[in-house]
Amino acid sequence: ESRDALVVGYTPGGTADMLARAVGAKFKESWGQAVIVENRPGAATNIGTEIVAKSPPDGYTLFLGTVANVINPSLYPKLPYDSVKAFKPVGVVALFPNVVLVNSNFSVQNVSDLISAAKKAKDSVTYASSGIGSAQHLAGALFESATGVDMVHVPYKGGGPALNDVIGGQVLLFFGNLA
């Protein structure tokens, strides 16, 4: 009996994980066989990506790629896989815009308030991301550059843990996605 796997480069609880589980359920309906979602977080999705890139091309291992897989070749010049040759894309699952989410105790009501707060308290406004080099990290860096503020980046291995810490107040905000 074969075991189909859908590998996700992030921790459970984030958008990529939720999407993989929804897609896996649809695969089960179509194929009549369970698809195991394997979370292999770390190194800006490079750990999970490498596992799939080096898997036999037998159709039993799929990878849920994200924008990180487009970003990583420019951030990591010596990846242990060839981003173009190692994968064959089969479709787009979803597209999500990024949004700014703040802890409910952080007294900002809009982006102007956020800019003012960050300018007043240099290096004390913290923002979470799903990892160094992730779309969320780059959104925060772009926000800093465009607005002239300095914030503290707090990287996580996935969106789920990042969002949990924003809700819990350990980090003030998250450039997450709408999902």
Short mmCIF file of C-alpha atoms in Angstrom, two decimals:
data_model
loop_
_atom_site.label_atom_id
_atom_site.label_comp_id
_atom_site.label_asym_id
_atom_site.label_seq_id
_atom_site.Cartn_x
_atom_site.Cartn_y
_atom_site.Cartn_z
CA GLU A 1 0.00 0.00 0.00
CA SER A 2 1.41 3.39 -0.99
CA ARG A 3 1.49 6.39 1.26
CA ASP A 4 0.84 9.69 -0.45
CA ALA A 5 2.36 12.71 1.28
CA LEU A 6 1.82 16.41 0.87
CA VAL A 7 4.83 18.18 2.39
CA VAL A 8 4.50 21.69 3.84
CA GLY A 9 7.56 23.76 4.72
CA TYR A 10 5.89 25.38 7.74
CA THR A 11 4.60 24.42 11.17
CA PRO A 12 0.99 23.33 11.75
CA GLY A 13 -1.62 26.05 12.20
CA GLY A 14 -0.55 28.52 9.53
CA THR A 15 -2.07 29.22 6.14
CA ALA A 16 0.10 26.76 4.21
CA ASP A 17 -0.79 23.99 6.66
CA MET A 18 -4.53 24.78 6.52
CA LEU A 19 -4.43 24.82 2.73
CA ALA A 20 -2.55 21.53 2.59
CA ARG A 21 -5.11 19.87 4.87
CA ALA A 22 -8.01 21.18 2.77
CA VAL A 23 -6.35 20.02 -0.45
CA GLY A 24 -5.42 16.68 1.15
CA ALA A 25 -9.08 16.10 2.05
CA LYS A 26 -10.11 16.75 -1.55
CA PHE A 27 -7.41 14.39 -2.80
CA LYS A 28 -8.81 11.70 -0.50
CA GLU A 29 -12.29 12.25 -1.96
CA SER A 30 -10.93 12.00 -5.51
CA TRP A 31 -8.42 9.20 -5.00
CA GLY A 32 -10.12 7.22 -2.25
CA GLN A 33 -6.85 7.18 -0.37
CA ALA A 34 -5.56 9.32 2.48
CA VAL A 35 -2.94 11.94 1.80
CA ILE A 36 -0.73 12.58 4.81
CA VAL A 37 0.21 16.22 5.42
CA GLU A 38 3.81 16.32 6.62
CA ASN A 39 4.95 19.57 8.20
CA ARG A 40 8.71 19.96 7.68
CA PRO A 41 9.44 23.51 8.84
CA GLY A 42 12.70 25.36 9.02
CA ALA A 43 15.23 27.34 7.01
CA ALA A 44 12.59 29.41 5.22
CA THR A 45 10.92 26.20 3.89
CA ASN A 46 14.23 24.85 2.56
CA ILE A 47 14.12 21.76 4.78
CA GLY A 48 10.77 20.55 3.44
CA THR A 49 11.63 21.67 -0.07
CA GLU A 50 14.88 19.68 -0.07
CA ILE A 51 13.13 16.55 1.19
CA VAL A 52 10.69 16.66 -1.70
CA ALA A 53 13.33 17.67 -4.26
CA LYS A 54 15.33 14.56 -3.33
CA SER A 55 12.32 12.23 -3.18
CA PRO A 56 11.85 9.71 -5.98
CA PRO A 57 9.70 11.24 -8.73
CA ASP A 58 7.10 8.49 -8.32
CA GLY A 59 4.01 10.66 -7.82
CA TYR A 60 3.62 9.79 -4.15
CA THR A 61 5.20 12.93 -2.70
CA LEU A 62 3.79 16.38 -3.37
CA PHE A 63 4.97 19.75 -2.14
CA LEU A 64 2.86 22.78 -1.31
CA GLY A 65 5.13 25.53 -2.56
CA THR A 66 4.72 29.08 -1.38
CA VAL A 67 6.13 32.47 -2.24
CA ALA A 68 9.13 31.46 -0.10
CA ASN A 69 10.13 29.06 -2.86
CA VAL A 70 10.31 31.98 -5.29
CA ILE A 71 12.22 34.16 -2.82
CA ASN A 72 14.73 31.58 -1.55
CA PRO A 73 16.95 31.28 -4.65
CA SER A 74 17.77 34.99 -4.32
CA LEU A 75 18.46 34.72 -0.58
CA TYR A 76 20.31 31.39 -0.55
CA PRO A 77 22.85 31.20 -3.39
CA LYS A 78 23.77 27.56 -2.67
CA LEU A 79 20.49 25.71 -2.20
CA PRO A 80 20.83 21.91 -1.97
CA TYR A 81 18.37 21.53 -4.86
CA ASP A 82 17.65 23.16 -8.20
CA SER A 83 14.44 25.15 -7.77
CA VAL A 84 13.56 24.94 -11.45
CA LYS A 85 14.58 21.38 -12.32
CA ALA A 86 13.52 19.60 -9.11
CA PHE A 87 9.81 20.35 -9.40
CA LYS A 88 6.99 20.21 -11.88
CA PRO A 89 4.18 22.63 -11.00
CA VAL A 90 0.70 21.15 -11.18
CA GLY A 91 -1.44 24.13 -10.27
CA VAL A 92 -2.15 27.19 -8.16
CA VAL A 93 -4.04 26.41 -4.96
CA ALA A 94 -4.67 29.93 -3.62
CA LEU A 95 -3.55 33.54 -3.62
CA PHE A 96 -3.74 35.66 -0.45
CA PRO A 97 -2.97 39.34 0.12
CA ASN A 98 -0.97 40.31 3.20
CA VAL A 99 -2.60 42.27 6.01
CA VAL A 100 -1.30 43.92 9.17
CA LEU A 101 -2.62 42.22 12.31
CA VAL A 102 -2.00 43.80 15.70
CA ASN A 103 -2.40 42.63 19.27
CA SER A 104 -5.68 43.98 20.67
CA ASN A 105 -3.81 45.77 23.49
CA PHE A 106 -1.56 47.67 21.06
CA SER A 107 -3.22 51.07 20.83
CA VAL A 108 -3.19 51.58 17.07
CA GLN A 109 -6.32 51.79 14.97
CA ASN A 110 -4.85 52.24 11.49
CA VAL A 111 -1.61 52.34 9.54
CA SER A 112 -1.00 56.03 10.35
CA ASP A 113 -1.20 55.21 14.07
CA LEU A 114 1.24 52.34 13.57
CA ILE A 115 3.75 54.58 11.80
CA SER A 116 3.47 57.19 14.57
CA ALA A 117 3.90 54.59 17.31
CA ALA A 118 6.93 53.06 15.59
CA LYS A 119 8.55 56.48 15.07
CA LYS A 120 7.99 57.46 18.72
CA ALA A 121 9.33 54.20 20.14
CA LYS A 122 12.26 53.36 17.89
CA ASP A 123 13.13 49.63 17.97
CA SER A 124 10.39 48.79 20.48
CA VAL A 125 7.64 47.83 18.04
CA THR A 126 7.99 44.13 17.30
CA TYR A 127 6.62 42.28 14.30
CA ALA A 128 6.34 38.56 13.76
CA SER A 129 6.89 36.67 10.53
CA SER A 130 6.79 33.08 9.44
CA GLY A 131 10.57 33.11 9.09
CA ILE A 132 13.59 35.01 7.86
CA GLY A 133 13.14 35.82 4.19
CA SER A 134 9.44 34.93 4.21
CA ALA A 135 6.88 37.11 2.47
CA GLN A 136 5.80 38.37 5.89
CA HIS A 137 9.37 39.30 6.82
CA LEU A 138 9.88 41.09 3.51
CA ALA A 139 6.53 42.87 3.92
CA GLY A 140 7.73 44.16 7.29
CA ALA A 141 11.08 45.23 5.83
CA LEU A 142 9.32 46.98 2.95
CA PHE A 143 6.99 48.71 5.43
CA GLU A 144 10.00 49.92 7.42
CA SER A 145 11.74 51.16 4.29
CA ALA A 146 8.67 52.89 2.85
CA THR A 147 7.72 54.62 6.12
CA GLY A 148 11.14 55.33 7.63
CA VAL A 149 10.45 53.40 10.84
CA ASP A 150 12.62 50.87 12.64
CA MET A 151 10.91 47.83 14.11
CA VAL A 152 12.21 44.58 15.58
CA HIS A 153 11.69 41.47 13.44
CA VAL A 154 10.82 38.31 15.37
CA PRO A 155 11.00 35.27 13.04
CA TYR A 156 9.03 32.07 13.65
CA LYS A 157 8.97 28.71 11.85
CA GLY A 158 5.44 29.35 10.62
CA GLY A 159 2.44 31.63 10.65
CA GLY A 160 0.59 29.65 13.34
CA PRO A 161 3.18 30.22 16.10
CA ALA A 162 3.69 33.82 14.94
CA LEU A 163 -0.01 34.60 15.14
CA ASN A 164 -0.32 32.87 18.52
CA ASP A 165 2.38 35.12 19.97
CA VAL A 166 0.73 38.24 18.54
CA ILE A 167 -2.58 37.20 20.11
CA GLY A 168 -0.76 36.46 23.39
CA GLY A 169 1.00 39.83 23.37
CA GLN A 170 4.59 38.56 23.11
CA VAL A 171 4.86 40.37 19.76
CA LEU A 172 2.88 43.47 18.76
CA LEU A 173 2.04 42.80 15.11
CA PHE A 174 2.19 40.38 12.22
CA PHE A 175 2.31 41.00 8.51
CA GLY A 176 0.20 37.90 7.90
CA ASN A 177 -2.02 36.94 5.05
CA LEU A 178 -5.76 37.31 4.80
CA ALA A 179 -6.43 33.60 5.22
#
